[in-house]
Short mmCIF file of C-alpha atoms and ligand atoms in Angstrom, two decimals:
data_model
loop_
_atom_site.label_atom_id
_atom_site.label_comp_id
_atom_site.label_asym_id
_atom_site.label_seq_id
_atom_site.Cartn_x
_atom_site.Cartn_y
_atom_site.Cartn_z
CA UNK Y 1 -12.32 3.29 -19.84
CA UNK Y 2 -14.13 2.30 -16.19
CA UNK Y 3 -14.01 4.74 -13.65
CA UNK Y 4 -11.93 3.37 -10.99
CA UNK Y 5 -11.27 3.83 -7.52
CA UNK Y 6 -8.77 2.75 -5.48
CA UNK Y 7 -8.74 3.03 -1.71
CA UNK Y 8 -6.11 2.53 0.71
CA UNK Y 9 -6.92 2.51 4.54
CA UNK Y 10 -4.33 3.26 6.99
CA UNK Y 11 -4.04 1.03 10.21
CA UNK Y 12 -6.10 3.43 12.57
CA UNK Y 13 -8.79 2.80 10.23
CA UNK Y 14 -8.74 -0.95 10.40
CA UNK Y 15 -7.85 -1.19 14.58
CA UNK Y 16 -10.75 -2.50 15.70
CA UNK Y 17 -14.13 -4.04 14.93
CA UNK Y 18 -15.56 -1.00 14.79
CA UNK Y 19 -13.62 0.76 12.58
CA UNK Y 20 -13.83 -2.61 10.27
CA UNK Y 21 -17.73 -1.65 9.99
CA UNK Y 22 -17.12 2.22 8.87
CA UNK Y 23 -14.49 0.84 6.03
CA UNK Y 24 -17.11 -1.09 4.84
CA UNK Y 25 -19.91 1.69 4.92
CA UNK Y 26 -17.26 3.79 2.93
CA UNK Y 27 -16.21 1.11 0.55
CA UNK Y 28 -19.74 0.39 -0.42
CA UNK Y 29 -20.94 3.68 -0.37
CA UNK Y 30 -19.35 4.27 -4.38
CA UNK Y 31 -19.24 1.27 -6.79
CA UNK Y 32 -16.26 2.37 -8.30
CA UNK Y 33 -14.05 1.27 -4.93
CA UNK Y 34 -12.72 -1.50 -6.83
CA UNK Y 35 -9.11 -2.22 -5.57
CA UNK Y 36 -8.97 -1.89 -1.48
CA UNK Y 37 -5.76 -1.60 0.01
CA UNK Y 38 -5.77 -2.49 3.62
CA UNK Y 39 -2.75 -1.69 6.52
CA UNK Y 40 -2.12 -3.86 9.28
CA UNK Y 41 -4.06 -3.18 12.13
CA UNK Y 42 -2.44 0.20 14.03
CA UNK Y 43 -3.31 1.62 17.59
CA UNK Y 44 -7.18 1.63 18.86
CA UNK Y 45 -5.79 4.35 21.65
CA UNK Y 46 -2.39 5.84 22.38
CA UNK Y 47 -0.76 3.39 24.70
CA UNK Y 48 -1.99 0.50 22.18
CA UNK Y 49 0.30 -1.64 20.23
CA UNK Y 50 0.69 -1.51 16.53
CA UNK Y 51 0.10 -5.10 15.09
CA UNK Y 52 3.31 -4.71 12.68
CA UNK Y 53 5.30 -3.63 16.01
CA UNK Y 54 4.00 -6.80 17.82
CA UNK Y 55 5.17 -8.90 15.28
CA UNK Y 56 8.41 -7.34 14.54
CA UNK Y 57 9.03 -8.28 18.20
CA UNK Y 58 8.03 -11.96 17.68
CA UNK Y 59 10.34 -12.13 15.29
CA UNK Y 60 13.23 -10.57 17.08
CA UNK Y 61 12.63 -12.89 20.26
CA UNK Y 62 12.65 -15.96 18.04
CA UNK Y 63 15.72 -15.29 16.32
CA UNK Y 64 17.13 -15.26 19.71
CA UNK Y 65 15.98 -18.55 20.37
CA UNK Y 66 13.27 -16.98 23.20
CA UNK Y 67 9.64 -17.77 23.30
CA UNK Y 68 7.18 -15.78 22.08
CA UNK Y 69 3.89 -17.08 23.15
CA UNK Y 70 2.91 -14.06 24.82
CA UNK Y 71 3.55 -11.63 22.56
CA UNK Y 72 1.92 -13.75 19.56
CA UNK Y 73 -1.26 -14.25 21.50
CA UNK Y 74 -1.76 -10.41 21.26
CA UNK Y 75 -1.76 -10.49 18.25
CA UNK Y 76 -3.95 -13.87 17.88
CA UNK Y 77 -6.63 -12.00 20.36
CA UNK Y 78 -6.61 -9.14 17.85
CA UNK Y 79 -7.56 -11.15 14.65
CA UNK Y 80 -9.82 -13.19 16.59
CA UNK Y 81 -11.63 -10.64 18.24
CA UNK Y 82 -12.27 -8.99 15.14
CA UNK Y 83 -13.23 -11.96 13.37
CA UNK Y 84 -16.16 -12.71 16.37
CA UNK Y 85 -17.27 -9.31 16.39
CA UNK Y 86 -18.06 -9.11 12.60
CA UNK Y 87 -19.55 -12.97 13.08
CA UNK Y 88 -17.04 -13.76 10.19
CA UNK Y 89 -16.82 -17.59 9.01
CA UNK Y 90 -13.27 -17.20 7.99
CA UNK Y 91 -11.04 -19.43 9.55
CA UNK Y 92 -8.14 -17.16 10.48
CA UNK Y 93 -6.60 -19.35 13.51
CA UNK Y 94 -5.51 -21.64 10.28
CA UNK Y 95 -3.55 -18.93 9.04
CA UNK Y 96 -2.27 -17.63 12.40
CA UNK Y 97 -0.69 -20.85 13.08
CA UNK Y 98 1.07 -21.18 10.16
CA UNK Y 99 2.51 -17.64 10.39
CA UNK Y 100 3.65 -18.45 14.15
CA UNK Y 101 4.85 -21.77 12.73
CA UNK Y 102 7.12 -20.24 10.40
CA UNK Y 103 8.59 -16.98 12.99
CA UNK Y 104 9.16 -20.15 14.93
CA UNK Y 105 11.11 -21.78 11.93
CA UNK Y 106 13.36 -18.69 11.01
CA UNK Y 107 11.20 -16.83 8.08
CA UNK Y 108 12.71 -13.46 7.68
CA UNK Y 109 11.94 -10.32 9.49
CA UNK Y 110 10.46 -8.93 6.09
CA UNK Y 111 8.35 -12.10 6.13
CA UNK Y 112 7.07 -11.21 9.99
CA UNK Y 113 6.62 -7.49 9.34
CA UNK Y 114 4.24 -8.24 6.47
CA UNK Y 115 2.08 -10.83 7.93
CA UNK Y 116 0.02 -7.90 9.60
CA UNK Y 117 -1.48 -6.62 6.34
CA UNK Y 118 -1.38 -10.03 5.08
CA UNK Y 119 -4.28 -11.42 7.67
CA UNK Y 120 -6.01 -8.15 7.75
CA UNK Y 121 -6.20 -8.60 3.99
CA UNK Y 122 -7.99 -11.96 4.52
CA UNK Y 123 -10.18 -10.91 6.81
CA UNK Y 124 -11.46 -7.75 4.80
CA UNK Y 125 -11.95 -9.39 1.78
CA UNK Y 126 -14.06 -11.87 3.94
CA UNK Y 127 -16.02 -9.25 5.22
CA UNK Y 128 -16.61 -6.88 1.90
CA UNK Y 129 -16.78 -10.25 0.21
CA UNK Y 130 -14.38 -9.11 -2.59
CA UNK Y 131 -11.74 -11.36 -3.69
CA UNK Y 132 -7.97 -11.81 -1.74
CA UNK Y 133 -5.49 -10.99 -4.17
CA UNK Y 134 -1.62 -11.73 -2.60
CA UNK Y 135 1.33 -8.58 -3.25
CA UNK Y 136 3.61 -11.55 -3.11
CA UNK Y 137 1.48 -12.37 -6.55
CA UNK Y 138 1.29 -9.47 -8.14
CA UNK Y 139 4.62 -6.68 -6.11
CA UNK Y 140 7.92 -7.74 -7.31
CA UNK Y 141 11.22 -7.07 -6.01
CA UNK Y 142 14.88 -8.10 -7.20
CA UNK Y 143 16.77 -10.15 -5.64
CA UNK Y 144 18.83 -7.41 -4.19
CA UNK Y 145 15.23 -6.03 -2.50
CA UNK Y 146 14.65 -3.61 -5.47
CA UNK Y 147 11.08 -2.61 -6.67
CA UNK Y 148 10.71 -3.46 -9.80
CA UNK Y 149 8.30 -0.94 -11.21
CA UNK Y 150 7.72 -1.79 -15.24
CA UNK Y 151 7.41 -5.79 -13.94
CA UNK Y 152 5.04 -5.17 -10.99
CA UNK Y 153 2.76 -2.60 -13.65
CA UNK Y 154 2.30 -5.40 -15.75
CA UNK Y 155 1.25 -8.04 -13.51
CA UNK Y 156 -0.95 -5.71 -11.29
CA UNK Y 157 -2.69 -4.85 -15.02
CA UNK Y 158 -2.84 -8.28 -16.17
CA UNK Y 159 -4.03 -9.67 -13.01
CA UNK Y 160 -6.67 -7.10 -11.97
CA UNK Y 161 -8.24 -7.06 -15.14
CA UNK Y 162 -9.50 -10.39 -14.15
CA UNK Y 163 -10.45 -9.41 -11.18
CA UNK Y 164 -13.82 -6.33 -10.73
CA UNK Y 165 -13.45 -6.29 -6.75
CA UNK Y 166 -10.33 -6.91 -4.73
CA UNK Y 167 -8.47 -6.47 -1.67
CA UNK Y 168 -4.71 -6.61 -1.80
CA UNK Y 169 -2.59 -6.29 1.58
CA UNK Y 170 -0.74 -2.96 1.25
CA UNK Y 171 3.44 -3.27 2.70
CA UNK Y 172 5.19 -5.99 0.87
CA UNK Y 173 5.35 -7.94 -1.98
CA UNK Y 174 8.09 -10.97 -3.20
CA UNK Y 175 11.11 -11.13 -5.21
CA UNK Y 176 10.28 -13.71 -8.13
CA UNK Y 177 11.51 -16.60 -6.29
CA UNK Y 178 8.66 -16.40 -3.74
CA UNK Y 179 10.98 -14.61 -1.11
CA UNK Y 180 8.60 -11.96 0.88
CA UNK Y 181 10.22 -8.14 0.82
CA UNK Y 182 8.73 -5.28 2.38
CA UNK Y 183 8.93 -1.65 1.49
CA UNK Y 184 10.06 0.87 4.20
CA UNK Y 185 7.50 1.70 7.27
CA UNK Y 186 4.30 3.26 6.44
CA UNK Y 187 4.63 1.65 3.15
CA UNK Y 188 1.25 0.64 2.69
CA UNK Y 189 0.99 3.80 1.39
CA UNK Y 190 3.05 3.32 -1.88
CA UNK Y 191 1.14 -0.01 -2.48
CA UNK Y 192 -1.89 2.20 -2.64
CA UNK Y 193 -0.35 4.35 -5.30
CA UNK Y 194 1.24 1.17 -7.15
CA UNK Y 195 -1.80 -0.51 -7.76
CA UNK Y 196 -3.69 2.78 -8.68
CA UNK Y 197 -0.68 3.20 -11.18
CA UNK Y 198 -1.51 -0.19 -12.33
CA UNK Y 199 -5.11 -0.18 -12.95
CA UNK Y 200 -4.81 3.64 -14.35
CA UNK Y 201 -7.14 5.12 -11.57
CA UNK Y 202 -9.38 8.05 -11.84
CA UNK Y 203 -8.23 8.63 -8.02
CA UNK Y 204 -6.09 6.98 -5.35
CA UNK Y 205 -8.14 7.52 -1.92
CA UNK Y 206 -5.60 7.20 0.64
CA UNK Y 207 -8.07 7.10 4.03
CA UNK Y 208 -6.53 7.74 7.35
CA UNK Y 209 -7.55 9.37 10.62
CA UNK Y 210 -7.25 13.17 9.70
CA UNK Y 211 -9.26 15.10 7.04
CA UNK Y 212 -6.39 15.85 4.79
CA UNK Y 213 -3.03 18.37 5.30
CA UNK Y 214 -3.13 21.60 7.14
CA UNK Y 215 -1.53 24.48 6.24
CA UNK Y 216 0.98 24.29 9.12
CA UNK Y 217 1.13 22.24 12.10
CA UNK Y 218 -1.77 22.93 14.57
CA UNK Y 219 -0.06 22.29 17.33
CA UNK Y 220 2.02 25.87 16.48
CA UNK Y 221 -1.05 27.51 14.94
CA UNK Y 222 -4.12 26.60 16.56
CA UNK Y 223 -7.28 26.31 14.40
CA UNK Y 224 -4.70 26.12 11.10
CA UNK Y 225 -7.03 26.09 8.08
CA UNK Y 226 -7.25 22.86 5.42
CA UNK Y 227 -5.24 22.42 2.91
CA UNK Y 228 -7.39 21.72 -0.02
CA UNK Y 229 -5.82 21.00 -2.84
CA UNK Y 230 -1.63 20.92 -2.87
CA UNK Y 231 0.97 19.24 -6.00
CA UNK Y 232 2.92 16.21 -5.90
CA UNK Y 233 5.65 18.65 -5.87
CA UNK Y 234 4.39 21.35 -2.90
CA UNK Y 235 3.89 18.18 -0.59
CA UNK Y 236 7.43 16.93 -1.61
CA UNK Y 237 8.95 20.17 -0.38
CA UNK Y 238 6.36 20.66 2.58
CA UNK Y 239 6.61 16.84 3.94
CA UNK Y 240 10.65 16.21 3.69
CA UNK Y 241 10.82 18.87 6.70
CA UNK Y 242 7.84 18.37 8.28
CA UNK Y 243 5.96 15.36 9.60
CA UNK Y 244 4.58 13.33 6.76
CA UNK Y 245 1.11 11.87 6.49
CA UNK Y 246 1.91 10.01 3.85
CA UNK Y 247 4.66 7.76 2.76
CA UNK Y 248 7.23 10.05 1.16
CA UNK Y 249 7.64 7.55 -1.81
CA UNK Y 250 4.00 7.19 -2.41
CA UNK Y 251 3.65 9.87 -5.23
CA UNK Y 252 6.38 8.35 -7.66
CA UNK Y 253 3.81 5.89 -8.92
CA UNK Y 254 0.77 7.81 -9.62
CA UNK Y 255 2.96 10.37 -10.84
CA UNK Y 256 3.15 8.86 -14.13
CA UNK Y 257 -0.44 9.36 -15.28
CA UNK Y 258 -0.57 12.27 -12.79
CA UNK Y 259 -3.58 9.95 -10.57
CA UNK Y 260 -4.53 12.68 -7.96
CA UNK Y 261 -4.69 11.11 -4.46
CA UNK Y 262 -7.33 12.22 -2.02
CA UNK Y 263 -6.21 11.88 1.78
CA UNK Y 264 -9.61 11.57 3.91
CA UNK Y 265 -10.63 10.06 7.29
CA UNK Y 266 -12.19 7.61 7.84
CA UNK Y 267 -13.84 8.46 10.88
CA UNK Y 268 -15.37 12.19 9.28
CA UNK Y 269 -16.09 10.45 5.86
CA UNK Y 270 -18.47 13.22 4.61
CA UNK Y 271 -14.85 15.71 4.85
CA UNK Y 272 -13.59 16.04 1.54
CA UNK Y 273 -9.78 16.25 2.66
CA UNK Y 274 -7.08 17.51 1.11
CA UNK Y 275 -6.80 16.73 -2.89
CA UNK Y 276 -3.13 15.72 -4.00
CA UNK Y 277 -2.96 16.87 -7.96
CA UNK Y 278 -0.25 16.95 -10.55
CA UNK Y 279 2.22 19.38 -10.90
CA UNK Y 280 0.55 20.80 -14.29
CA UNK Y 281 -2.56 22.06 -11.86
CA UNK Y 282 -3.09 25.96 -12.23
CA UNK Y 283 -2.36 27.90 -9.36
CA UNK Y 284 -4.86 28.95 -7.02
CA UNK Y 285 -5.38 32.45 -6.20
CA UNK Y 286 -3.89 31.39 -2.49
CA UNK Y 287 -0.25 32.79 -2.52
CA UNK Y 288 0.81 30.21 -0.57
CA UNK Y 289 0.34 26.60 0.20
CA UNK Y 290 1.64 25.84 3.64
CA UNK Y 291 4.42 26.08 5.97
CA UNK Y 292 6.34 23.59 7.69
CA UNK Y 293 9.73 22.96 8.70
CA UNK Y 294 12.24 21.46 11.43
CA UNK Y 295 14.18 22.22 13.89
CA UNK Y 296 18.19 21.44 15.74
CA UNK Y 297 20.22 21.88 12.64
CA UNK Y 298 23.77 23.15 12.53
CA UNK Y 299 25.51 25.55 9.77
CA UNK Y 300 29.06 25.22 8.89
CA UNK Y 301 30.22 28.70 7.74
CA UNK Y 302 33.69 28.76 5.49
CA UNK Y 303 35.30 31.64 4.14
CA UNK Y 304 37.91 32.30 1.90
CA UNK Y 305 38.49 34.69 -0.80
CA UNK Y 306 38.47 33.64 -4.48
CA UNK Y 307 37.24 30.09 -3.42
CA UNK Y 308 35.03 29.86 -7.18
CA UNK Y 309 38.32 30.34 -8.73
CA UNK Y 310 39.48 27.10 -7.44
CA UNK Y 311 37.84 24.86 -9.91
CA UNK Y 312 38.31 21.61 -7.22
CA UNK Y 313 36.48 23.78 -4.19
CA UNK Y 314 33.07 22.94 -3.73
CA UNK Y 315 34.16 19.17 -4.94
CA UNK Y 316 36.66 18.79 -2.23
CA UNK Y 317 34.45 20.24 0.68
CA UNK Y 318 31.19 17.58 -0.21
CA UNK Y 319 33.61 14.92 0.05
CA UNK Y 320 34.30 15.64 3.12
CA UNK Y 321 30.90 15.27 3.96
CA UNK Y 322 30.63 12.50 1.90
CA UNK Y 323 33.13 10.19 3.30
CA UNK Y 324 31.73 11.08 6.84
CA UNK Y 325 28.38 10.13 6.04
CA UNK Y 326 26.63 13.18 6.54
CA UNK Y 327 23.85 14.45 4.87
CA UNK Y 328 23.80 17.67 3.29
CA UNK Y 329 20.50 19.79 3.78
CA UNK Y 330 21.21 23.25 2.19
CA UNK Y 331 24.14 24.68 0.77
CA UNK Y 332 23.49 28.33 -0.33
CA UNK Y 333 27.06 30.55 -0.82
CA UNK Y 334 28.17 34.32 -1.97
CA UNK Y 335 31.33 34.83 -3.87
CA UNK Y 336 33.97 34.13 -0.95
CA UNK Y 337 31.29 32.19 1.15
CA UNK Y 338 29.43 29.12 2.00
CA UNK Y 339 27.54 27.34 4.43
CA UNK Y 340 26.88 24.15 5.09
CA UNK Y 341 23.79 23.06 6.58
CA UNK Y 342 22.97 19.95 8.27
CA UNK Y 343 20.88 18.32 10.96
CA UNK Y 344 22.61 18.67 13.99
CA UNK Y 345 21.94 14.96 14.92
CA UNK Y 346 24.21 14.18 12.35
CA UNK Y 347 27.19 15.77 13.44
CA UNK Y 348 27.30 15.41 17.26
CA UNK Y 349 29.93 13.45 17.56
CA UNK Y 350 31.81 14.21 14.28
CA UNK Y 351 31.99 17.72 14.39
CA UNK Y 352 35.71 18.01 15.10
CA UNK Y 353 36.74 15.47 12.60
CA UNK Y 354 34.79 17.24 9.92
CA UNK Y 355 35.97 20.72 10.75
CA UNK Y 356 39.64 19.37 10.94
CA UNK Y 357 39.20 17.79 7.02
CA UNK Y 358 37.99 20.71 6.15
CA UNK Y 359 40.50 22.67 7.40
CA UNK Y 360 43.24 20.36 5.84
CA UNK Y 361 41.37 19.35 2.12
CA UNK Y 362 40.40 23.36 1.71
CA UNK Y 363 42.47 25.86 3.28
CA UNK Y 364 39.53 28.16 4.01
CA UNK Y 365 40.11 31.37 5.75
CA UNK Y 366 38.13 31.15 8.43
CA UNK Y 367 35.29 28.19 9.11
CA UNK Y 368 32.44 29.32 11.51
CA UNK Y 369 29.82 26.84 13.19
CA UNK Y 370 25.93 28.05 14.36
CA UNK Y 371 24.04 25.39 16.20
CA UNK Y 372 20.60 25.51 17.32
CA UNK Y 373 19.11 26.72 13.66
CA UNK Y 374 15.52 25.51 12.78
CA UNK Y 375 14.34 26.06 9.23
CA UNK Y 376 11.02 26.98 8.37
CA UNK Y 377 9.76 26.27 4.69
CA UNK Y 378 6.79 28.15 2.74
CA UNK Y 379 5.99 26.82 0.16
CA UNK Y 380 3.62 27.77 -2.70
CA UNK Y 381 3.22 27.18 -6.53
CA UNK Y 382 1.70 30.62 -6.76
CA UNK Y 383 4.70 32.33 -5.34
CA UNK Y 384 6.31 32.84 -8.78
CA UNK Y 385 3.34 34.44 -9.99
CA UNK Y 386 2.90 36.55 -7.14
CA UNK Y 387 4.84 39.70 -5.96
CA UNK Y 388 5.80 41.28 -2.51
CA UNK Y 389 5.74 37.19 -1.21
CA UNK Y 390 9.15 37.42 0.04
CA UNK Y 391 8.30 41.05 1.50
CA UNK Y 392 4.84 39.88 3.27
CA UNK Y 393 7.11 37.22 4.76
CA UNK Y 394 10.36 38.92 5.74
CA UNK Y 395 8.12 41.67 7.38
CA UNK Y 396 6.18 39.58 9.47
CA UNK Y 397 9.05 37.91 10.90
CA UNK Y 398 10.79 41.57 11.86
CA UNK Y 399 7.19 42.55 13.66
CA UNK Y 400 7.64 39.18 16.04
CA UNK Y 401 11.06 39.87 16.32
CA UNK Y 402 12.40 36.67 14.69
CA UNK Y 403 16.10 37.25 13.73
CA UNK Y 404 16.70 36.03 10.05
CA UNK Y 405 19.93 34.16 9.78
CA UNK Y 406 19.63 32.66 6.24
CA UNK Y 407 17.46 32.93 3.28
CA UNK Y 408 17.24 30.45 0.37
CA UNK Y 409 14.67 29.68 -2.40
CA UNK Y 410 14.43 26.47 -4.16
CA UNK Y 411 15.45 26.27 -7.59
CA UNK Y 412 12.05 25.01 -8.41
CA UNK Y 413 10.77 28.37 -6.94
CA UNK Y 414 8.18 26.57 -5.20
CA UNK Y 415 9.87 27.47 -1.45
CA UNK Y 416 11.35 29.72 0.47
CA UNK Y 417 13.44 28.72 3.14
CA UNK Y 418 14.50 31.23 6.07
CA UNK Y 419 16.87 29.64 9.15
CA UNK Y 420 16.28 31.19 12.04
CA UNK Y 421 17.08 30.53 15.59
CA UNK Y 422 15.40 27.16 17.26
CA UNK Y 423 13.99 29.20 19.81
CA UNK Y 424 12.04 31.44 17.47
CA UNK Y 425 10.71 28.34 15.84
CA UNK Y 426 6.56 28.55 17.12
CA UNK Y 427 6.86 32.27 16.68
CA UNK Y 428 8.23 31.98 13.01
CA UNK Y 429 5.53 29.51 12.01
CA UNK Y 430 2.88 31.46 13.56
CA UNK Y 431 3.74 34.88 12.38
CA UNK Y 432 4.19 33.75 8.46
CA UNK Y 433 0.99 31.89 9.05
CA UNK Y 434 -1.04 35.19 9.75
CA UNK Y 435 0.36 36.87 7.41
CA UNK Y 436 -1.27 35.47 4.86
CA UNK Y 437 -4.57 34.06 6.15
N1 LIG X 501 1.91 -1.78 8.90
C1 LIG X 501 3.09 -1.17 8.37
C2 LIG X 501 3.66 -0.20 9.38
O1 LIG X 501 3.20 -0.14 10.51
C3 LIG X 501 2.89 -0.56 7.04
C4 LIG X 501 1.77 0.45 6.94
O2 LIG X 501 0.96 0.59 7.85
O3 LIG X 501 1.69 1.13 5.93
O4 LIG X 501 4.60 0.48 9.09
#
């Protein structure tokens, strides 16, 4: 079978002119960059807009009957500028009309959103001079705005097998009656892996404007080293409680045929980044992975005696939950104990409702609330393999003086989790960090 590559470029990478030129250098730097994924273009500096922001407003102005010249011709500079810079003959204004034409007509906001990768699509494959290849042609949603995974693997299979090089906008694709849907924010990401699922990939290059993960966030630990190599599974429990680089969805698909995916910049192209490998991958001899985790949550504390006896317990207290809408984080109990752990955000306002079910659907003895808890995760696949982990970590929170106020490990044994108080957040990070490096 060919050796295929598939590259996705985030919308730093494709901001400007400039940037335009380095995908290019990248892209035809390895033959085997096939299938390019482009994102619409993002910020050139921090005060800039995003395009997919621009037209998201567009479309929210029109559907309140207000112009939207002015925020359209942003967006029209941008296209065109790029165009003129790179002396391309496509004739984008063509297209750019008709998209304004139809914001102005009352297409969808799914429709606006995607029109960002959509013309930076056209535009690449003008300027790599590989062939445009729609989503709407080849991503398919339901009618209900379901991906439909097994349908959109065989037309991505059957339709890139005609095709050797292609770009395909990342973000959307169409429900079979031609009706544009786009995945969540960031989702360019999870087209990336959808089409590298598709074409069974040797690797999915997912190039953005860092060299890959760190081992915890360098704005706690300064100079925190690279993470090189981490499993579908590590980043799952590293990125739900930490900032993620990449779309959280975006490993389900290359999952499958365990495709590894290779986050790299685009602006340091000779950095190898940070290789993202199946769960099967042997452990390295680092004892842990990284560290990350969040801050402002709030832990509901209920007590009564014999409370596993009752056989209705733990089903009555999530419903309470439940029909509030909240989101449980953590749950971890002792024989007449158990807390309840969610992010504070969550509860502000319902606190005293929730506390007031409790009381009445459980009876508990005595229900305790702690606000202000962050929770910092470490996480590892050669934890399990490893003793004195726990120790190393539980020591070096004592010698900063962090206060320990709960302890869990995942049932995957991948993670331990210790809440602590927000204030010792920094301190936390920093002290597990040295620890082990
Ligand atoms: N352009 C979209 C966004 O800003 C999708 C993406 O970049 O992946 O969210």
């Amino acid at each position: 079978m060919d050796d295929i590559l598939v590259a996705k470029f985030g919308g730093s990478s494709l901001s400007d002119s400039k940037q335009f030129v380095k995908v290019k250098d990248i892209v035809e730097a390895d033959k085997r960059r096939k299938y390019i994924i482009p994102s619409a273009p993002g910020k050139r500096f921090s005060k800039d807009h995003k395009i997919t922001d621009l037209l998201l407003m567009c479309h929210q102005l029109a559907s309140h009957g207000l112009n939207f010249d002015e925020v359209f011709s942003i967006v029209q500079e941008r296209y065109t500028g790029i165009c003129q810079d790179l002396g391309l003959s496509i004739n984008i204004e063509e297209s750019l009309k008709e998209v304004k034409n139809k914001i102005r007509d009352g297409a969808s906001v799914d429709y606006a959103a995607s029109r960002g990768e959509y013309l930076n699509g056209l535009i690449l494959s003008n300027y790599l001079d590989f062939e445009f290849i729609d989503a709407a042609d080849l991503i398919v949603f339901d009618e209900k705005g379901q991906y439909n995974a097994d349908l959109t693997e065989k037309k991505v299979a059957e339709r890139l097998n005609k095709t050797e090089y292609g770009v395909i906008p990342g973000f959307y694709g169409a429900t079979e009656g031609g009706e544009i849907v786009t995945f969540s924010r960031g989702g360019s990401d999870v087209t990336g892996a959808i089409i590298a699922n598709g074409v069974k990939a040797s690797l999915y290059e997912n190039w953005t404007d860092v060299s890959g993960f760190l081992m915890a966030d360098p704005n706690i630990v300064k100079g925190a080293a690279p993470m090189d190599i981490v499993t579908y599974r590590e980043l799952r429990e590293l990125s739900y409680m930490g900032a993620p680089v990449l779309h959280e969805e975006a490993i389900f698909p290359v999952r499958k045929y365990g495709i590894p995916i290779n986050i790299r910049n685009t602006n340091a192209p000779a950095d190898k980044g940070t290789m993202i490998v199946a769960d099967s991958a042997p452990s390295t001899d680092k004892a842990i992975t990284g560290i990350s985790g969040k801050k402002n949550f709030t832990v509901i504390s209920i007590e009564k005696t014999l409370m596993t006896s009752e056989v209705d317990f733990f089903r009555k207290l999530v419903s309470v939950f439940e029909t509030n809408d909240v989101h449980i984080e953590h749950m971890p109990s002792s024989i007449d104990s158990i807390s309840v752990i969610v992010p504070s955000s969550q509860i502000d306002s319902k606190l005293k409702k929730l506390l007031e079910e409790i009381r009445i659907y459980c009876k508990p003895d005595n229900i305790t609330t702690y606000p202000n808890m962050a929770l910092v995760a470490v996480v590892g696949r050669g934890m399990i393999s490893t003793k004195g982990i726990s120790g190393k970590i539980f020591t070096a929170l004592a010698n900063a003086g962090v206060n320990i106020r709960m302890i869990t490990q995942g049932s995957s044994e991948l993670n331990i989790i210790v809440g602590i108080e927000n204030e010792d957040f920094n301190k936390a990070v920093e002290a597990i960090y040295k620890a082990f490096n």
